[in-house]
Coordinates of C-alpha atoms and ligand atoms in Angstrom, one line a residue:
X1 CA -24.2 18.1 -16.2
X2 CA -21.8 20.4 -14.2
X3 CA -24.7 22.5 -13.8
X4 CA -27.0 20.3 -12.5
X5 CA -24.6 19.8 -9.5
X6 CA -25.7 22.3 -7.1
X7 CA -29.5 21.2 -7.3
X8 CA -28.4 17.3 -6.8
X9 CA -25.8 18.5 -3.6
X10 CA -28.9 21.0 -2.3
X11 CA -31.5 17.7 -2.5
X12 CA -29.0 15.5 -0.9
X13 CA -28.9 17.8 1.4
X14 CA -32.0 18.3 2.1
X15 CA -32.7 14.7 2.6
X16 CA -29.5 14.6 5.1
X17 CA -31.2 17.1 7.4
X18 CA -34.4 15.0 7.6
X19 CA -32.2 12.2 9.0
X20 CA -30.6 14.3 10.9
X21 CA -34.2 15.6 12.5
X22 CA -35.5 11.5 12.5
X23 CA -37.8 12.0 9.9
X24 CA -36.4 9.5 7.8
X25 CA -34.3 6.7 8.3
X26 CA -30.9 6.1 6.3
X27 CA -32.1 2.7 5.8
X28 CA -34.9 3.9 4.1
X29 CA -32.8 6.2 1.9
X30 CA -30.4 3.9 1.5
X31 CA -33.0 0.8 0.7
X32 CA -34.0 3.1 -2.5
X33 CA -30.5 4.3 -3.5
X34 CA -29.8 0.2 -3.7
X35 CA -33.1 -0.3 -5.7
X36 CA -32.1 2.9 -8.1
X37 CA -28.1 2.2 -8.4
X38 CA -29.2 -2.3 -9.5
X39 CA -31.7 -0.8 -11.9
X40 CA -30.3 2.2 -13.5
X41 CA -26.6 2.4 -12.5
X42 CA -24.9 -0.2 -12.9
X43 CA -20.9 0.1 -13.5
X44 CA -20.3 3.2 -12.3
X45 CA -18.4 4.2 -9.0
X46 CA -21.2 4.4 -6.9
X47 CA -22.6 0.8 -7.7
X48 CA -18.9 -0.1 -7.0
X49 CA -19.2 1.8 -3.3
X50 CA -23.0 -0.1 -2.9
X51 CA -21.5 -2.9 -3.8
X52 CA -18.6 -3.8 -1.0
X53 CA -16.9 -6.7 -3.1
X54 CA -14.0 -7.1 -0.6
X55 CA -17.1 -6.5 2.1
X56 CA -16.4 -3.2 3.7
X57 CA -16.2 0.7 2.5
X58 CA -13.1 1.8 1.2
X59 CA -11.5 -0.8 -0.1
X60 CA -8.6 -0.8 -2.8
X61 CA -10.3 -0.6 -5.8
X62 CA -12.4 2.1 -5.2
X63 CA -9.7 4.1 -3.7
X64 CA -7.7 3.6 -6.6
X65 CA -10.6 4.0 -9.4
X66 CA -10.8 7.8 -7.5
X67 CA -7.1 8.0 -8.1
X68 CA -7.6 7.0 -11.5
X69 CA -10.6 9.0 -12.4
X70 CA -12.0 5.9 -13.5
X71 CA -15.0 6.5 -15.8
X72 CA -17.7 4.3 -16.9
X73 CA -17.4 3.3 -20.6
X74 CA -21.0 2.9 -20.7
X75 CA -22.0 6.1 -22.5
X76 CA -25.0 7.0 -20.5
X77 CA -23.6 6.5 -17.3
X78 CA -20.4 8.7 -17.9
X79 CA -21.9 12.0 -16.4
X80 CA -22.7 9.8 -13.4
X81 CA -19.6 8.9 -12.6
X82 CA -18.0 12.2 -13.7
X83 CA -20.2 13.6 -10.9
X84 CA -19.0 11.4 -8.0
X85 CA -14.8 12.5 -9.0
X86 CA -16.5 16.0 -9.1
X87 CA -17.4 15.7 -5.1
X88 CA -15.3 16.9 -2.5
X89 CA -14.4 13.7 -0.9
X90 CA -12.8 12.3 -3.8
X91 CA -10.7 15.5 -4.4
X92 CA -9.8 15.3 -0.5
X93 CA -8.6 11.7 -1.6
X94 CA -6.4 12.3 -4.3
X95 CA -5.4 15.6 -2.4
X96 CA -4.4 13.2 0.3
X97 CA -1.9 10.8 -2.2
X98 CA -0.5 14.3 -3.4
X99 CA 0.3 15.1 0.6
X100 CA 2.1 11.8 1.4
X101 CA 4.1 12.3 -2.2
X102 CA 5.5 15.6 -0.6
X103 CA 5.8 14.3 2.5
X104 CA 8.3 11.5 1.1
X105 CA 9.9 14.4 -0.8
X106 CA 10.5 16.4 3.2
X107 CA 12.0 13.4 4.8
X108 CA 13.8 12.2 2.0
X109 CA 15.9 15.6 1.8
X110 CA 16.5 15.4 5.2
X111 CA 20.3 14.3 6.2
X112 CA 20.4 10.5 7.5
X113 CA 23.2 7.7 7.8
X114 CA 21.6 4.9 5.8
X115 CA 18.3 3.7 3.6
X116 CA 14.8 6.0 4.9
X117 CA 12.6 3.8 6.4
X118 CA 8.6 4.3 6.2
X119 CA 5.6 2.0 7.5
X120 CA 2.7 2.9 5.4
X121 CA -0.4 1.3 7.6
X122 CA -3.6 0.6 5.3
X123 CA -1.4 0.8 2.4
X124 CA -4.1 -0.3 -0.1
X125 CA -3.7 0.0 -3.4
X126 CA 0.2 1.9 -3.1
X127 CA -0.2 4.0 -5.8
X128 CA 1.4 6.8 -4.0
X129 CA 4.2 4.6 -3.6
X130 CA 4.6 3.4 -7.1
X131 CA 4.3 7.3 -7.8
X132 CA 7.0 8.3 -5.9
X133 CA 9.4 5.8 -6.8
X134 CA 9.3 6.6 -10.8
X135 CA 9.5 9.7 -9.3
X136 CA 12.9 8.5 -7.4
X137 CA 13.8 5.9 -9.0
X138 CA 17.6 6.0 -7.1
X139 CA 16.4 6.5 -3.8
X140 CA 17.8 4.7 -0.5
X141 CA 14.2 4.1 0.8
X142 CA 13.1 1.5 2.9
X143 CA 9.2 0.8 2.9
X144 CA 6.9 -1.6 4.8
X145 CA 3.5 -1.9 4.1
X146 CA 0.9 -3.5 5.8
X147 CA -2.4 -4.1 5.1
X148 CA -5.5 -6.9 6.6
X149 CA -7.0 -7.1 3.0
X150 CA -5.1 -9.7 0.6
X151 CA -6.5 -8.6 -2.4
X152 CA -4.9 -5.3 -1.5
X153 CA -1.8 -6.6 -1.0
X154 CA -1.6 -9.0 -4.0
X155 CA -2.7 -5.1 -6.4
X156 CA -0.5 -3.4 -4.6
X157 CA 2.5 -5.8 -5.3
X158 CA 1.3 -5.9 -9.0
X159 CA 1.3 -2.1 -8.9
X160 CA 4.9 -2.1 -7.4
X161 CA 6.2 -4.7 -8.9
X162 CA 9.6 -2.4 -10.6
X163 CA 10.5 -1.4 -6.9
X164 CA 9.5 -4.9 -5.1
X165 CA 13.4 -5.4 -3.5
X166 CA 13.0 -2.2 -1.7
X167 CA 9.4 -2.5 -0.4
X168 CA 8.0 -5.7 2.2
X169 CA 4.1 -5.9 2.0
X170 CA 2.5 -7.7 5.3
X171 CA -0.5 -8.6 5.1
X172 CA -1.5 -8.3 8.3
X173 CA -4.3 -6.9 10.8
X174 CA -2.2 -3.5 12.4
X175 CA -4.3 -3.6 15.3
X176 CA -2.3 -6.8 16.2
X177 CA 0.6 -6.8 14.4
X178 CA 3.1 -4.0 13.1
X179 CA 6.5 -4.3 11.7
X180 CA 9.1 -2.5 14.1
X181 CA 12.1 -1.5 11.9
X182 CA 12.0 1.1 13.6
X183 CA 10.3 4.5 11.2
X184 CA 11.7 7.6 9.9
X185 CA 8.1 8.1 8.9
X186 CA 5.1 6.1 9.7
X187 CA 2.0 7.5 7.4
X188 CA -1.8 6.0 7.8
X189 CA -4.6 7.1 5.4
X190 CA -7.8 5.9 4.9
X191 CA -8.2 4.0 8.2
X192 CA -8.3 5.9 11.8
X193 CA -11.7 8.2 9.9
X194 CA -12.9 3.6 10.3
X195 CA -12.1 3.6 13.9
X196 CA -13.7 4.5 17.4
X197 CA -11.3 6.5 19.5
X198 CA -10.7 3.5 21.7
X199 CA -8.9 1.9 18.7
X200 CA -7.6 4.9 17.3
X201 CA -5.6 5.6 20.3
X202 CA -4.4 2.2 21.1
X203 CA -3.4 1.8 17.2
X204 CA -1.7 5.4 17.9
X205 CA 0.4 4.5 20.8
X206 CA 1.8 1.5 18.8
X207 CA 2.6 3.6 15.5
X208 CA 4.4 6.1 18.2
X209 CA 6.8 2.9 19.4
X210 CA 7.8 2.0 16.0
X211 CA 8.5 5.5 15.1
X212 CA 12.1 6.6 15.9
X213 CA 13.4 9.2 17.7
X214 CA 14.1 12.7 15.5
X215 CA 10.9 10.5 13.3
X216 CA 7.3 11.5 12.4
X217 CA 3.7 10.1 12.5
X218 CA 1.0 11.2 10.1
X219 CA -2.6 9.8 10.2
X220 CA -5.2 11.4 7.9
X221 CA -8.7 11.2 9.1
X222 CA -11.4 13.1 7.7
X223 CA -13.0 16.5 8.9
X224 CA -17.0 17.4 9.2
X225 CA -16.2 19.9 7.1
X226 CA -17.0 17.1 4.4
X227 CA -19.6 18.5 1.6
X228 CA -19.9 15.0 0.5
X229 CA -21.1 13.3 3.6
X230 CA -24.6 13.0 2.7
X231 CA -23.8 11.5 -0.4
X232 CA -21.6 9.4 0.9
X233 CA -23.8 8.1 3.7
X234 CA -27.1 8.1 1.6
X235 CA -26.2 6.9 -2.1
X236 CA -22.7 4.7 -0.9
X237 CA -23.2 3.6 2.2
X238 CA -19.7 4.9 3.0
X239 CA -19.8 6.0 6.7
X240 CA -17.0 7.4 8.4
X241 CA -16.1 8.8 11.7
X242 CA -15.2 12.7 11.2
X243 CA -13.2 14.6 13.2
X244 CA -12.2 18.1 14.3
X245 CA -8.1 19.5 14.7
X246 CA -9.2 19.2 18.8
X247 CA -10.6 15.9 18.8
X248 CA -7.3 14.2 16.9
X249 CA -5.1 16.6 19.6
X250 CA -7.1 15.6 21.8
X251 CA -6.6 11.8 20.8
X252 CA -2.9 11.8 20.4
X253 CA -2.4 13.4 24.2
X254 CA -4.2 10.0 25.0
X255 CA -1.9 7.9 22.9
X256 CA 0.9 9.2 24.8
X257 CA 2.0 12.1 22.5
X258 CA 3.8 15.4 24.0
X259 CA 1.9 18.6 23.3
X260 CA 5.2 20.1 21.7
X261 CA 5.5 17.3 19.3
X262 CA 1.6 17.8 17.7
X263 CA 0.0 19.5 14.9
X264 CA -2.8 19.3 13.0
X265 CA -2.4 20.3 8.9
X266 CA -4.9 19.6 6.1
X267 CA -5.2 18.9 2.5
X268 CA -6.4 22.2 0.0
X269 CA -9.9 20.6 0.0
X270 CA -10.0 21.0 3.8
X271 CA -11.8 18.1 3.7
X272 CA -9.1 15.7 5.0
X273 CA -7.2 16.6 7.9
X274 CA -3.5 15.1 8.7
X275 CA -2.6 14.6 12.7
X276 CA 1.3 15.0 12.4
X277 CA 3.4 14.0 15.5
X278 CA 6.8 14.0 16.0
X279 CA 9.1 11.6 18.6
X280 CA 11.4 13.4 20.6
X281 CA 14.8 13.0 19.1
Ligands
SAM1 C1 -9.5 3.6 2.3 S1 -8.2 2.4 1.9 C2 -6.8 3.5 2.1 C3 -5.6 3.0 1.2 C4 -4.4 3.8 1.2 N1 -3.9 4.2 2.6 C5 -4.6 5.1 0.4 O1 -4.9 6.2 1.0 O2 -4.5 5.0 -0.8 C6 -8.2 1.5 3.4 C7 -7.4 0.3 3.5 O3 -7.3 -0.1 4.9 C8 -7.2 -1.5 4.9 N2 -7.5 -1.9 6.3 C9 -8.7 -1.7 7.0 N3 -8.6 -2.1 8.3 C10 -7.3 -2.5 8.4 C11 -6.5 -3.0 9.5 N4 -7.1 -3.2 10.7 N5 -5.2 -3.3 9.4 C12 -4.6 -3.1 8.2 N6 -5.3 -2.7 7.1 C13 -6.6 -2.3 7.2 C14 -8.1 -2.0 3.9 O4 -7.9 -3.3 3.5 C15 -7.9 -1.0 2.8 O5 -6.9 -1.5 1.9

């Protein structure tokens, strides 16, 4: 129950510090959170997260079941899974959908000759974009989406399938190929919080040369300010590299990016942070 939440987060807790001082292992946490989840838990979110199906964290499912609020329908399991949307990251990730939404809504008002153009990178399930276009259904958009998982592609074209003639989904790796249209806006989320900063900047640099001039990059990546990283880490097994507003400056002056031309903005949560860049027009 709701009430029981603060006792659950202050265990978790508890048990992140010991890691933390190498008393225990993750492993060893993790070994019995397995154990628990294949006896007791079976069908809800977190057995999903355990799982990996498409073999890594993250994948389009999941993100989309925490869009959905998806909820068990076995009865005794409901609470459990009514817990997990209750957690901060998963606010931070439908926060995050709500972002990009008015983020369309800010480049679409602004005055252009022709359709807007926007590479989503890590598109995943594309809910957001199948939002925004009931939202706009008349709107002289132009997307591409790309995205290494197939599965994620074939959902996402199922998802989209009323706005298919104005959206191209690649299924590609983006750390060796991107589409290069040439962007009005270029939004990654969900991916550069999987990468080391090696990768993040040379993924960076290339979002940056598809982007237009007078255009806008924005990658999310989450920030340690995370309240559910011990869960995460310790019951999922859902690791992610967190960052602070320096480190992702920091990052983009690497890739290339003018100091001018950087900010560093964030969902209500806090919990998910957005690295904005803009090309010099
Ligand atoms: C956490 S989901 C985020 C989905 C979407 N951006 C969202 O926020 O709803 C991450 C997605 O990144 C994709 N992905 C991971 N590595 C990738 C890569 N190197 N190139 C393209 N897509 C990748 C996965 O297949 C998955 O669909």
């Amino acid at each position: 129950m709701p009430t029981d939440y603060a006792l659950v987060n202050q265990k978790l807790r508890a048990l992140g510090d010991a890691v933390r001082a190498g008393l225990l292992q993750r492993q060893e946490i993790l070994a019995y959170a397995r154990d628990l989840t294949g006896r007791h838990f079976q069908g809800t979110l977190q057995a999903q997260a355990l799982e990996r199906k498409y073999g890594y964290s993250g994948d389009f499912e999941i993100i989309d079941a925490i869009y959905q609020q998806q909820i068990t329908h076995k009865p005794d399991l409901r609470l459990w899974d009514l817990y997990f949307h209750a957690q901060a990251a998963p606010i931070a990730v439908r926060n995050r959908k709500s972002y990009f939404l008015r983020l369309l809504d800010q480049h679409h008002s602004m005055p252009r000759k022709g359709p807007m153009q926007v590479l989503d990178v890590a598109s995943g399930p594309a809910r957001d974009l199948r939002e925004w276009l009931l939202d706009h259904p008349a709107a002289d958009v132009r997307f591409d989406c790309v995205d290494a998982d197939v599965h994620a592609i074939e959902h996402a074209r199922r998802l989209c399938a009323p706005f298919i003639e104005r959206i191209e989904f690649h299924h590609r790796n983006a750390m060796r190929f991107l589409p290069s249209r040439g962007y009005d806006l270029v939004w990654s989320a969900g991916l550069f919080d999987y990468l080391m900063d090696r990768s993040f900047v040379f993924l960076l640099k290339s979002l940056l040369a598809v982007t237009r001039p007078g255009g806008e990059v924005v990658v999310g990546n989450f920030s340690p300010f995370n309240p559910s990283r011990d869960y995460m880490e310790l019951l999922g097994d859902w690791v992610l590299t967190h960052r602070v507003d320096k480190q992702l400056i920091e990052l983009a002056r690497e890739a290339g990016a003018a100091p001018g031309a950087i900010s560093v903005q964030w969902e209500p949560a806090g919990v998910n942070l957005f690295l904005h860049i803009r090309r010099q027009a």
